[in-house]
Amino acid sequence: MLITVYPSSIAISAIYSVLVSSSIGDSLKRLTAAATRMAAGDLTVRVPIAPERELAEVGAAFNTMATRLDASFRRQRELEEARQGLIAAVSHDLRTPLSSLRVMVEAINDGVASDPATIKRYIGAMQQETVNLGRLIDDLFEVA
């Protein structure tokens, strides 16, 4: 009886071992493939949770990490877009008083504004634009 039980036990054990190791190997291959895709920049990749407890924990940890990385990179992109928008707005706001100053200085230098009252008005406006420009620059330093 022992002679028939041992071979069948060994055969069953061998079959079970092959099935378990194949399942673990497949799970590890999926995890490796997902990690490779993530390293290539695909932060949307997730792994299916394996039936084995230890691999299920690794898969869940991988998915949590992937979710957090994806959220972090999305936030980084949003901040970069906001920064670019701020730079564009500040650039526009700085050009406005500079353009006014340039036009008034050119008008005085070219002799377009030659009477003392107009020149005095232009100088007053230039002084105000300089103050406005200084405020914008101060605001920019505060934001920075």
mmCIF file of C-alpha atoms in Angstrom:
data_model
loop_
_atom_site.group_PDB
_atom_site.id
_atom_site.type_symbol
_atom_site.label_atom_id
_atom_site.label_comp_id
_atom_site.label_asym_id
_atom_site.label_seq_id
_atom_site.Cartn_x
_atom_site.Cartn_y
_atom_site.Cartn_z
ATOM 1 C CA MET A 1 0.000 0.000 0.000
ATOM 2 C CA LEU A 2 2.832 2.366 0.883
ATOM 3 C CA ILE A 3 4.393 1.692 -2.481
ATOM 4 C CA THR A 4 1.293 2.992 -4.273
ATOM 5 C CA VAL A 5 0.703 5.957 -1.956
ATOM 6 C CA TYR A 6 4.206 7.434 -2.259
ATOM 7 C CA PRO A 7 4.336 7.645 -6.044
ATOM 8 C CA SER A 8 0.854 9.172 -6.230
ATOM 9 C CA SER A 9 1.733 11.644 -3.440
ATOM 10 C CA ILE A 10 4.908 12.598 -5.227
ATOM 11 C CA ALA A 11 3.024 13.038 -8.504
ATOM 12 C CA ILE A 12 0.315 15.168 -6.880
ATOM 13 C CA SER A 13 2.964 17.253 -5.099
ATOM 14 C CA ALA A 14 4.892 17.731 -8.321
ATOM 15 C CA ILE A 15 1.773 18.813 -10.224
ATOM 16 C CA TYR A 16 0.753 21.199 -7.446
ATOM 17 C CA SER A 17 4.285 22.633 -7.301
ATOM 18 C CA VAL A 18 4.319 23.253 -11.044
ATOM 19 C CA LEU A 19 0.909 24.976 -10.912
ATOM 20 C CA VAL A 20 1.843 27.195 -7.968
ATOM 21 C CA SER A 21 5.238 28.134 -9.381
ATOM 22 C CA SER A 22 3.651 28.847 -12.770
ATOM 23 C CA SER A 23 1.067 31.110 -11.123
ATOM 24 C CA ILE A 24 3.748 32.925 -9.108
ATOM 25 C CA GLY A 25 5.945 33.227 -12.192
ATOM 26 C CA ASP A 26 3.078 34.710 -14.226
ATOM 27 C CA SER A 27 2.305 37.186 -11.453
ATOM 28 C CA LEU A 28 5.949 38.233 -11.259
ATOM 29 C CA LYS A 29 6.122 38.615 -15.053
ATOM 30 C CA ARG A 30 3.051 40.906 -14.987
ATOM 31 C CA LEU A 31 4.586 42.921 -12.156
ATOM 32 C CA THR A 32 7.903 43.198 -14.029
ATOM 33 C CA ALA A 33 6.134 44.244 -17.247
ATOM 34 C CA ALA A 34 4.147 46.883 -15.359
ATOM 35 C CA ALA A 35 7.298 48.202 -13.669
ATOM 36 C CA THR A 36 9.012 48.410 -17.067
ATOM 37 C CA ARG A 37 6.081 50.347 -18.538
ATOM 38 C CA MET A 38 6.092 52.682 -15.545
ATOM 39 C CA ALA A 39 9.827 53.262 -15.912
ATOM 40 C CA ALA A 40 9.133 54.199 -19.554
ATOM 41 C CA GLY A 41 6.691 56.884 -18.384
ATOM 42 C CA ASP A 42 3.297 55.127 -18.398
ATOM 43 C CA LEU A 43 1.932 56.126 -14.998
ATOM 44 C CA THR A 44 -1.511 54.719 -15.754
ATOM 45 C CA VAL A 45 -0.318 51.107 -15.563
ATOM 46 C CA ARG A 46 -1.743 48.929 -12.804
ATOM 47 C CA VAL A 47 -1.258 45.230 -12.041
ATOM 48 C CA PRO A 48 -3.983 42.709 -11.357
ATOM 49 C CA ILE A 49 -3.925 41.479 -7.772
ATOM 50 C CA ALA A 50 -2.523 37.947 -7.603
ATOM 51 C CA PRO A 51 -4.305 35.243 -5.603
ATOM 52 C CA GLU A 52 -1.191 34.540 -3.539
ATOM 53 C CA ARG A 53 -1.195 36.666 -0.377
ATOM 54 C CA GLU A 54 2.398 37.869 -0.591
ATOM 55 C CA LEU A 55 2.124 38.753 -4.262
ATOM 56 C CA ALA A 56 -1.250 40.381 -3.628
ATOM 57 C CA GLU A 57 0.430 42.667 -1.096
ATOM 58 C CA VAL A 58 3.204 43.519 -3.552
ATOM 59 C CA GLY A 59 0.651 44.171 -6.307
ATOM 60 C CA ALA A 60 -1.458 46.387 -4.046
ATOM 61 C CA ALA A 61 1.644 48.331 -2.974
ATOM 62 C CA PHE A 62 2.665 48.728 -6.624
ATOM 63 C CA ASN A 63 -0.797 50.025 -7.566
ATOM 64 C CA THR A 64 -0.800 52.449 -4.642
ATOM 65 C CA MET A 65 2.626 53.721 -5.658
ATOM 66 C CA ALA A 66 1.503 54.093 -9.283
ATOM 67 C CA THR A 67 -1.617 56.018 -8.242
ATOM 68 C CA ARG A 68 0.379 58.396 -6.059
ATOM 69 C CA LEU A 69 3.029 58.959 -8.722
ATOM 70 C CA ASP A 70 0.359 59.643 -11.315
ATOM 71 C CA ALA A 71 -1.378 62.148 -9.010
ATOM 72 C CA SER A 72 1.952 63.800 -8.216
ATOM 73 C CA PHE A 73 2.867 64.214 -11.881
ATOM 74 C CA ARG A 74 -0.600 65.551 -12.712
ATOM 75 C CA ARG A 75 -0.231 68.119 -9.930
ATOM 76 C CA GLN A 76 3.225 69.020 -11.213
ATOM 77 C CA ARG A 77 1.808 69.593 -14.722
ATOM 78 C CA GLU A 78 -1.003 71.758 -13.304
ATOM 79 C CA LEU A 79 1.497 73.851 -11.360
ATOM 80 C CA GLU A 80 3.686 74.233 -14.442
ATOM 81 C CA GLU A 81 0.693 75.396 -16.501
ATOM 82 C CA ALA A 82 -0.243 77.874 -13.760
ATOM 83 C CA ARG A 83 3.353 79.136 -13.654
ATOM 84 C CA GLN A 84 3.378 79.638 -17.420
ATOM 85 C CA GLY A 85 0.052 81.486 -17.214
ATOM 86 C CA LEU A 86 1.412 83.728 -14.473
ATOM 87 C CA ILE A 87 4.537 84.495 -16.484
ATOM 88 C CA ALA A 88 2.417 85.375 -19.522
ATOM 89 C CA ALA A 89 0.174 87.655 -17.442
ATOM 90 C CA VAL A 90 3.112 89.366 -15.724
ATOM 91 C CA SER A 91 4.879 89.810 -19.046
ATOM 92 C CA HIS A 92 1.795 91.488 -20.488
ATOM 93 C CA ASP A 93 1.321 93.680 -17.413
ATOM 94 C CA LEU A 94 4.964 94.803 -17.532
ATOM 95 C CA ARG A 95 4.822 95.648 -21.232
ATOM 96 C CA THR A 96 1.875 98.017 -20.851
ATOM 97 C CA PRO A 97 3.622 100.712 -18.758
ATOM 98 C CA LEU A 98 6.855 100.208 -20.697
ATOM 99 C CA SER A 99 5.034 100.818 -23.983
ATOM 100 C CA SER A 100 3.437 103.976 -22.607
ATOM 101 C CA LEU A 101 6.812 105.227 -21.394
ATOM 102 C CA ARG A 102 8.474 104.473 -24.717
ATOM 103 C CA VAL A 103 5.771 106.271 -26.735
ATOM 104 C CA MET A 104 5.906 109.401 -24.553
ATOM 105 C CA VAL A 105 9.720 109.536 -24.586
ATOM 106 C CA GLU A 106 9.762 109.103 -28.376
ATOM 107 C CA ALA A 107 7.131 111.828 -28.761
ATOM 108 C CA ILE A 108 9.279 114.233 -26.746
ATOM 109 C CA ASN A 109 12.536 113.221 -28.484
ATOM 110 C CA ASP A 110 11.027 113.389 -31.978
ATOM 111 C CA GLY A 111 9.566 116.830 -31.293
ATOM 112 C CA VAL A 112 5.943 115.648 -31.666
ATOM 113 C CA ALA A 113 5.280 116.974 -28.169
ATOM 114 C CA SER A 114 7.104 120.289 -28.111
ATOM 115 C CA ASP A 115 5.021 122.712 -26.125
ATOM 116 C CA PRO A 116 5.921 122.949 -22.427
ATOM 117 C CA ALA A 117 2.413 122.051 -21.183
ATOM 118 C CA THR A 118 2.318 118.795 -23.181
ATOM 119 C CA ILE A 119 5.850 117.886 -22.165
ATOM 120 C CA LYS A 120 4.969 118.548 -18.515
ATOM 121 C CA ARG A 121 1.857 116.348 -18.873
ATOM 122 C CA TYR A 122 3.923 113.587 -20.508
ATOM 123 C CA ILE A 123 6.543 113.765 -17.777
ATOM 124 C CA GLY A 124 3.822 113.462 -15.141
ATOM 125 C CA ALA A 125 2.326 110.468 -16.980
ATOM 126 C CA MET A 126 5.792 108.887 -17.315
ATOM 127 C CA GLN A 127 6.361 109.357 -13.608
ATOM 128 C CA GLN A 128 3.030 107.623 -12.870
ATOM 129 C CA GLU A 129 3.856 104.765 -15.268
ATOM 130 C CA THR A 130 7.222 104.359 -13.520
ATOM 131 C CA VAL A 131 5.420 104.074 -10.177
ATOM 132 C CA ASN A 132 3.022 101.518 -11.694
ATOM 133 C CA LEU A 133 5.929 99.542 -13.102
ATOM 134 C CA GLY A 134 7.646 99.583 -9.707
ATOM 135 C CA ARG A 135 4.481 98.217 -8.055
ATOM 136 C CA LEU A 136 4.227 95.440 -10.604
ATOM 137 C CA ILE A 137 7.843 94.471 -10.007
ATOM 138 C CA ASP A 138 7.314 94.554 -6.230
ATOM 139 C CA ASP A 139 4.248 92.315 -6.640
ATOM 140 C CA LEU A 140 6.289 89.958 -8.779
ATOM 141 C CA PHE A 141 8.966 89.698 -6.082
ATOM 142 C CA GLU A 142 6.289 88.955 -3.491
ATOM 143 C CA VAL A 143 4.870 86.167 -5.642
ATOM 144 C CA ALA A 144 8.342 84.767 -6.209
#
